[in-house]
Amino acid sequence: MRAESFDFLQKYLNNPSPTGFEKEGQKLWLDYLRPYIDEYFVDTYGTVVGVINPEAKYKVVIEAHADEISYFVNYITKEGYLYLRRNGGSDALVAPSKRVNIHTAKGVVKAVFGWPAIHVRKVELDKAPTIETIYLDCGAASKEEVEEMGIHVGSVVTFEDEFMVLNEKFYVGRALDNRIGGFMIAEVARMLKENGQTLPFGLYIVNAVQEEIGLRGAEMIAHRINPDVAIITDVTHDSQSPMYEKKTAGDIACGKGPVITYGPAVQNNLRDLIIDTAQATAIPFQRAAATRATGTDTDAFAYSGSGVAAALISLPLKYMHTTVETVHRDDVDNVTKLIYETLLRIEDGHDFRYFS
């Protein structure tokens, strides 16, 4: 990876971008993307769309989502402890002893997830932490002191953990789900520009908000763009580490390439074009099967308007919705390359219908 791209990746991943409050991360992403697009627009809730060939009638989307899971302050005790509500699929099990940032109008306030010491617990009676039992300690001794810090019900809380490289092979951090996707589609735009590629259609590079609470940003922007084709990238579960059951999770491994999904929301001809592209360019890939839905923004695009040819290219990831989400750098490169190469094989007015 070139140095400028790596610097942007670190900065972008470290920046907080909680669901519903993605603004600052979206500004960073747009600043990086600007040199590689013709124009852009931002919708009411913060989804950002970079456009190449905006006058073209035929429209192709490449998309990722920008938001990360987080918490809201929900209740402040008279002693100054904070209880929370989830914002997205936050996992209470990983919270105890973690450091967090509470975002306020006065700036970031530091806090920690407290937990009783092992010495004072009956360990044999221990139960897993839940959203009802975890709490934050911001160093205040009263509700009034908490409020003086600028904290109130509705304040957003994100984990403090930041990006690192593991064994020179893996990228690790919080919110790789799915800001790493935003990075990859931005890199596709850069490669198109720097390689002098002219596309015969309009390309819409979409970094959508609010995926973690139900694909909401994608729903809104799909109706606005009304595309003909949508290629979505998101993360999927590496199933090699302990406690995964391959009979249900599939056999997916970090380092073995992008994951191409089969399922009702995935348009078969578009998926086959992606597979043919991978085979023709010697990009390793894996396969996965979805049930009724992929659970990604693919579903929102596929079923928008009168129906959109949509497909999903996933990045294998370990430890989803923790602060140590982990991906292999080769997979990042190969997902980027696969999206890029697929775009070069889509024609103006490409008819993906099964028959006519």
Coordinates of N, CA and C in Angstrom, one line a residue, residues 67-223:
D67 N -20.6 4.2 9.3 CA -20.9 4.3 10.7 C -20.3 3.2 11.6
E68 N -20.0 3.5 12.8 CA -19.6 2.5 13.8 C -20.6 2.4 14.9
I69 N -20.6 1.2 15.5 CA -21.4 0.9 16.7 C -20.9 1.8 17.8
S70 N -21.8 2.1 18.7 CA -21.5 3.0 19.9 C -22.5 2.9 20.9
Y71 N -22.6 3.8 21.9 CA -23.6 3.8 23.0 C -24.1 5.2 23.1
F72 N -25.3 5.3 23.7 CA -25.9 6.6 24.2 C -25.9 6.6 25.7
V73 N -25.6 7.7 26.4 CA -25.9 7.8 27.8 C -27.4 7.8 28.0
N74 N -27.8 7.0 28.9 CA -29.3 6.8 29.1 C -29.8 7.2 30.5
Y75 N -28.8 7.1 31.4 CA -29.2 7.4 32.8 C -28.0 7.8 33.6
I76 N -28.1 8.8 34.4 CA -27.0 9.3 35.3 C -27.4 9.1 36.7
T77 N -26.7 8.3 37.5 CA -27.0 8.1 38.9 C -26.7 9.4 39.7
K78 N -27.2 9.5 40.9 CA -26.9 10.6 41.8 C -25.4 10.6 42.2
E79 N -24.8 9.3 42.1 CA -23.4 9.2 42.5 C -22.4 9.5 41.3
G80 N -23.0 9.8 40.1 CA -22.2 10.1 39.0 C -21.8 9.0 38.0
Y81 N -22.5 7.9 38.1 CA -22.2 6.8 37.2 C -23.2 6.9 36.0
L82 N -22.8 6.3 34.9 CA -23.6 6.5 33.7 C -24.0 5.1 33.2
Y83 N -25.3 4.9 32.9 CA -25.8 3.8 32.3 C -26.2 4.1 30.9
L84 N -26.2 3.1 30.0 CA -26.2 3.3 28.6 C -27.3 2.6 27.8
R85 N -27.5 3.0 26.6 CA -28.3 2.3 25.6 C -27.4 2.0 24.4
R86 N -27.6 0.9 23.7 CA -26.8 0.6 22.5 C -27.2 1.6 21.3
N87 N -26.2 1.9 20.5 CA -26.5 2.6 19.3 C -25.9 1.7 18.2
G88 N -26.7 0.8 17.7 CA -26.2 -0.3 16.8 C -25.9 -1.5 17.7
G89 N -25.2 -2.5 17.1 CA -25.0 -3.8 17.8 C -23.8 -3.9 18.7
S90 N -23.8 -2.9 19.6 CA -22.7 -2.9 20.6 C -22.8 -4.1 21.6
D91 N -21.6 -4.7 21.9 CA -21.6 -5.9 22.7 C -21.1 -5.6 24.1
A92 N -22.1 -5.7 25.0 CA -21.7 -5.5 26.4 C -20.7 -6.4 27.0
L93 N -20.5 -7.6 26.4 CA -19.5 -8.6 26.9 C -18.1 -8.1 26.8
V94 N -17.8 -7.2 25.8 CA -16.4 -6.7 25.6 C -16.2 -5.4 26.4
A95 N -17.2 -4.9 27.0 CA -17.1 -3.5 27.6 C -16.2 -3.4 28.9
P96 N -16.4 -4.2 29.9 CA -15.7 -4.0 31.2 C -14.2 -3.8 31.0
S97 N -13.8 -2.7 31.7 CA -12.4 -2.3 31.7 C -11.9 -1.5 30.5
K98 N -12.8 -1.3 29.5 CA -12.4 -0.6 28.3 C -12.5 0.9 28.6
R99 N -11.6 1.7 27.9 CA -11.6 3.1 27.9 C -12.5 3.7 26.8
V100 N -13.2 4.8 27.1 CA -14.1 5.4 26.1 C -14.0 6.9 26.0
N101 N -14.5 7.4 24.9 CA -14.7 8.8 24.7 C -16.1 9.2 24.7
I102 N -16.5 10.1 25.6 CA -17.9 10.6 25.6 C -17.9 12.0 24.8
H103 N -18.7 12.1 23.8 CA -18.7 13.2 22.9 C -19.7 14.2 23.4
T104 N -19.2 15.4 23.7 CA -20.1 16.5 24.2 C -19.8 17.8 23.5
A105 N -20.7 18.8 23.7 CA -20.5 20.1 23.1 C -19.3 20.8 23.6
K106 N -18.8 20.3 24.8 CA -17.6 20.9 25.4 C -16.3 20.2 24.9
G107 N -16.5 19.2 24.2 CA -15.3 18.3 23.7 C -15.4 16.9 24.3
V108 N -14.4 16.1 24.0 CA -14.4 14.7 24.5 C -14.1 14.6 26.0
V109 N -14.9 13.8 26.6 CA -14.7 13.5 28.1 C -14.3 12.1 28.2
K110 N -13.2 11.8 28.9 CA -12.7 10.4 29.0 C -13.5 9.7 30.1
A111 N -13.7 8.4 29.9 CA -14.4 7.6 30.9 C -13.9 6.2 30.8
V112 N -14.3 5.3 31.7 CA -14.0 3.9 31.7 C -15.2 3.1 32.0
F113 N -15.3 1.9 31.5 CA -16.3 0.9 31.9 C -15.8 0.3 33.2
G114 N -16.4 0.6 34.3 CA -16.0 0.0 35.6 C -16.5 -1.4 35.7
W115 N -15.9 -2.2 36.6 CA -16.3 -3.6 36.9 C -15.8 -4.0 38.2
P116 N -16.6 -4.6 39.1 CA -16.1 -5.0 40.4 C -14.9 -5.9 40.3
A117 N -14.0 -5.8 41.2 CA -12.8 -6.6 41.3 C -13.1 -8.1 41.6
I118 N -12.3 -8.9 41.1 CA -12.5 -10.4 41.3 C -12.5 -10.7 42.8
H119 N -11.8 -9.9 43.6 CA -11.8 -10.2 45.1 C -13.1 -10.1 45.7
V120 N -14.0 -9.2 45.2 CA -15.3 -9.0 45.9 C -16.4 -9.7 45.2
R121 N -16.2 -10.5 44.2 CA -17.2 -11.2 43.5 C -17.2 -12.7 43.9
K122 N -18.3 -13.3 43.9 CA -18.4 -14.7 44.0 C -18.2 -15.3 42.5
V123 N -17.0 -15.6 42.2 CA -16.7 -15.9 40.8 C -17.5 -17.0 40.2
E124 N -17.8 -18.0 41.1 CA -18.6 -19.1 40.6 C -20.1 -18.7 40.3
L125 N -20.5 -17.5 40.7 CA -21.8 -17.1 40.4 C -21.8 -16.0 39.3
D126 N -20.6 -15.7 38.7 CA -20.5 -14.7 37.7 C -21.4 -14.9 36.5
K127 N -22.0 -13.8 36.1 CA -22.8 -13.8 34.9 C -22.2 -12.9 33.9
A128 N -22.5 -13.1 32.6 CA -21.9 -12.2 31.5 C -22.4 -10.8 31.7
P129 N -21.6 -9.8 31.4 CA -22.1 -8.4 31.4 C -23.2 -8.2 30.5
T130 N -24.2 -7.4 30.8 CA -25.3 -7.0 30.0 C -25.4 -5.5 29.9
I131 N -26.2 -5.0 29.0 CA -26.4 -3.6 28.9 C -27.0 -3.0 30.2
E132 N -27.7 -3.8 31.0 CA -28.2 -3.4 32.3 C -27.2 -3.3 33.4
T133 N -26.1 -4.0 33.2 CA -25.1 -4.1 34.3 C -23.8 -3.3 34.0
I134 N -23.5 -3.0 32.8 CA -22.3 -2.2 32.5 C -22.6 -0.8 32.8
Y135 N -21.5 0.0 33.2 CA -21.7 1.4 33.5 C -20.4 2.1 33.2
L136 N -20.5 3.4 33.1 CA -19.3 4.2 32.9 C -19.0 5.0 34.2
D137 N -17.7 5.2 34.4 CA -17.2 6.1 35.4 C -16.3 7.2 34.8
C138 N -16.8 8.4 34.9 CA -16.0 9.5 34.2 C -15.3 10.3 35.3
G139 N -15.1 9.8 36.5 CA -14.4 10.4 37.5 C -15.2 11.5 38.3
A140 N -16.5 11.5 38.1 CA -17.3 12.4 38.8 C -17.9 11.8 40.1
A141 N -18.3 12.6 41.1 CA -18.8 12.1 42.3 C -20.3 12.4 42.5
S142 N -20.9 13.0 41.4 CA -22.3 13.3 41.5 C -22.9 13.6 40.1
K143 N -24.2 13.5 40.0 CA -24.9 13.8 38.8 C -24.6 15.2 38.3
E144 N -24.5 16.2 39.3 CA -24.2 17.6 38.9 C -22.8 17.7 38.3
E145 N -21.9 17.0 38.9 CA -20.5 17.1 38.3 C -20.4 16.5 36.9
V146 N -21.2 15.4 36.7 CA -21.2 14.9 35.4 C -21.8 15.9 34.4
E147 N -22.9 16.6 34.8 CA -23.5 17.5 33.9 C -22.6 18.7 33.6
E148 N -21.9 19.1 34.6 CA -20.9 20.2 34.4 C -19.9 19.9 33.4
M149 N -19.6 18.6 33.2 CA -18.6 18.2 32.2 C -19.2 18.3 30.8
G150 N -20.5 18.5 30.7 CA -21.1 18.6 29.4 C -21.8 17.3 29.0
I151 N -21.8 16.3 29.9 CA -22.5 15.0 29.6 C -23.9 15.1 30.0
H152 N -24.8 14.6 29.1 CA -26.2 14.5 29.3 C -26.8 13.3 28.7
V153 N -28.0 13.0 29.0 CA -28.7 11.8 28.4 C -28.7 12.1 26.9
G154 N -28.3 11.1 26.1 CA -28.1 11.3 24.7 C -26.7 11.5 24.2
S155 N -25.8 11.8 25.1 CA -24.4 11.9 24.7 C -23.9 10.6 24.1
V156 N -23.1 10.7 23.1 CA -22.6 9.5 22.4 C -21.3 9.0 22.9
V157 N -21.1 7.7 23.0 CA -19.9 7.1 23.6 C -19.3 6.2 22.6
T158 N -18.0 6.4 22.4 CA -17.2 5.4 21.5 C -16.0 4.9 22.2
F159 N -15.6 3.7 21.8 CA -14.4 3.2 22.4 C -13.1 4.0 22.0
E160 N -12.1 4.0 22.8 CA -10.9 4.8 22.6 C -9.9 4.1 21.7
D161 N -10.0 2.7 21.6 CA -9.0 1.9 20.9 C -8.7 2.4 19.5
E162 N -7.5 2.3 19.0 CA -7.1 2.8 17.7 C -6.4 1.8 16.9
F163 N -6.1 2.2 15.7 CA -5.5 1.3 14.7 C -4.1 0.8 15.0
M164 N -3.8 -0.5 14.7 CA -2.4 -1.0 14.8 C -2.3 -2.1 13.7
V165 N -1.0 -2.4 13.4 CA -0.7 -3.5 12.5 C -0.2 -4.7 13.3
L166 N -0.7 -5.9 13.0 CA -0.4 -7.1 13.8 C 0.5 -8.0 12.9
N167 N 1.7 -8.3 13.3 CA 2.6 -9.2 12.6 C 2.8 -8.9 11.2
E168 N 2.8 -7.6 10.9 CA 3.0 -7.1 9.5 C 2.0 -7.6 8.5
K169 N 1.0 -8.2 8.9 CA 0.0 -8.8 8.0 C -1.4 -8.4 8.2
F170 N -1.8 -8.0 9.4 CA -3.2 -7.7 9.7 C -3.3 -6.3 10.2
Y171 N -4.5 -5.7 9.8 CA -4.9 -4.4 10.3 C -5.9 -4.6 11.4
V172 N -5.7 -4.0 12.5 CA -6.5 -4.2 13.7 C -7.0 -2.9 14.3
G173 N -8.3 -2.9 14.7 CA -8.8 -1.7 15.3 C -10.3 -1.8 15.5
R174 N -10.9 -0.7 16.0 CA -12.4 -0.7 16.1 C -12.9 -0.1 14.8
A175 N -14.1 -0.5 14.5 CA -14.8 0.1 13.4 C -14.2 -0.2 12.0
L176 N -13.4 -1.2 11.9 CA -13.1 -1.6 10.5 C -14.4 -2.0 9.8
D177 N -15.4 -2.4 10.6 CA -16.8 -2.6 10.1 C -17.5 -1.3 10.2
N178 N -17.6 -0.5 9.1 CA -17.1 -0.9 7.8 C -16.3 0.3 7.1
R179 N -15.6 1.1 8.0 CA -14.8 2.1 7.4 C -13.7 1.6 6.5
I180 N -13.3 0.4 6.7 CA -12.3 -0.2 5.8 C -12.9 -0.3 4.4
G181 N -14.3 -0.5 4.4 CA -15.0 -0.5 3.1 C -14.9 0.8 2.4
G182 N -15.1 1.9 3.2 CA -15.1 3.2 2.7 C -13.7 3.5 2.1
F183 N -12.7 3.0 2.8 CA -11.3 3.2 2.3 C -11.1 2.5 1.0
M184 N -11.6 1.3 0.8 CA -11.4 0.5 -0.4 C -12.1 1.1 -1.6
I185 N -13.3 1.6 -1.4 CA -14.0 2.2 -2.6 C -13.3 3.5 -3.0
A186 N -12.8 4.3 -2.0 CA -12.1 5.5 -2.3 C -10.8 5.1 -3.1
E187 N -10.2 4.0 -2.7 CA -9.0 3.6 -3.5 C -9.3 3.2 -4.9
V188 N -10.5 2.6 -5.1 CA -10.9 2.3 -6.4 C -11.0 3.5 -7.3
A189 N -11.6 4.6 -6.7 CA -11.7 5.9 -7.4 C -10.3 6.4 -7.8
R190 N -9.4 6.3 -6.8 CA -8.1 6.8 -7.0 C -7.4 6.0 -8.2
M191 N -7.5 4.7 -8.2 CA -6.9 3.9 -9.2 C -7.5 4.2 -10.6
L192 N -8.8 4.4 -10.7 CA -9.4 4.8 -12.0 C -8.8 6.1 -12.5
K193 N -8.6 7.1 -11.6 CA -8.1 8.3 -12.0 C -6.6 8.2 -12.4
E194 N -5.8 7.6 -11.6 CA -4.4 7.6 -11.8 C -4.0 6.7 -12.9
N195 N -4.9 5.7 -13.2 CA -4.6 4.8 -14.4 C -5.2 5.3 -15.7
G196 N -5.9 6.5 -15.6 CA -6.4 7.1 -16.8 C -7.6 6.3 -17.4
Q197 N -8.3 5.6 -16.6 CA -9.5 4.8 -17.1 C -10.7 5.7 -17.3
T198 N -11.3 5.5 -18.5 CA -12.5 6.2 -18.8 C -13.7 5.3 -18.8
L199 N -14.6 5.5 -17.9 CA -15.8 4.5 -17.8 C -16.9 5.0 -18.7
P200 N -17.6 4.1 -19.3 CA -18.7 4.4 -20.2 C -20.1 4.7 -19.5
F201 N -20.0 4.8 -18.2 CA -21.2 5.0 -17.4 C -20.9 6.0 -16.3
G202 N -21.9 6.4 -15.6 CA -21.8 7.2 -14.4 C -21.4 6.3 -13.2
L203 N -20.4 6.6 -12.5 CA -20.0 5.9 -11.3 C -20.3 6.7 -10.0
Y204 N -21.0 6.1 -9.1 CA -21.4 6.8 -7.9 C -20.7 6.0 -6.7
I205 N -19.7 6.7 -6.1 CA -19.0 6.1 -5.0 C -19.7 6.6 -3.7
V206 N -20.3 5.6 -3.0 CA -21.3 6.0 -1.9 C -20.7 5.5 -0.6
N207 N -20.6 6.4 0.3 CA -20.3 6.1 1.7 C -21.5 6.4 2.6
A208 N -22.3 5.4 2.9 CA -23.6 5.5 3.5 C -23.5 5.6 5.0
V209 N -24.5 6.2 5.6 CA -24.6 6.3 7.0 C -25.6 5.3 7.5
Q210 N -25.6 5.1 8.8 CA -26.7 4.4 9.5 C -27.0 2.9 9.1
E211 N -25.9 2.2 8.6 CA -26.1 0.8 8.3 C -26.4 0.0 9.5
E212 N -25.7 0.3 10.6 CA -25.7 -0.5 11.8 C -27.1 -0.6 12.5
I213 N -28.0 0.3 12.1 CA -29.3 0.2 12.8 C -30.4 -0.1 11.7
G214 N -30.0 -0.8 10.6 CA -31.0 -1.2 9.7 C -30.9 -0.8 8.3
L215 N -29.7 -0.5 7.8 CA -29.4 -0.2 6.4 C -30.1 1.1 6.0
R216 N -30.3 2.0 6.9 CA -31.1 3.2 6.7 C -30.5 4.2 5.7
G217 N -29.2 4.5 5.8 CA -28.6 5.4 4.9 C -28.7 4.9 3.4
A218 N -28.5 3.6 3.2 CA -28.5 3.0 1.9 C -29.9 3.1 1.3
E219 N -30.9 2.8 2.2 CA -32.3 2.9 1.7 C -32.6 4.3 1.1
M220 N -32.1 5.3 1.8 CA -32.4 6.7 1.4 C -31.7 7.0 0.1
I221 N -30.4 6.7 0.1 CA -29.6 7.1 -1.1 C -29.9 6.3 -2.3
A222 N -30.3 5.1 -2.2 CA -30.7 4.2 -3.3 C -31.8 4.9 -4.1
H223 N -32.8 5.4 -3.3 CA -33.9 6.0 -4.0 C -33.5 7.3 -4.7

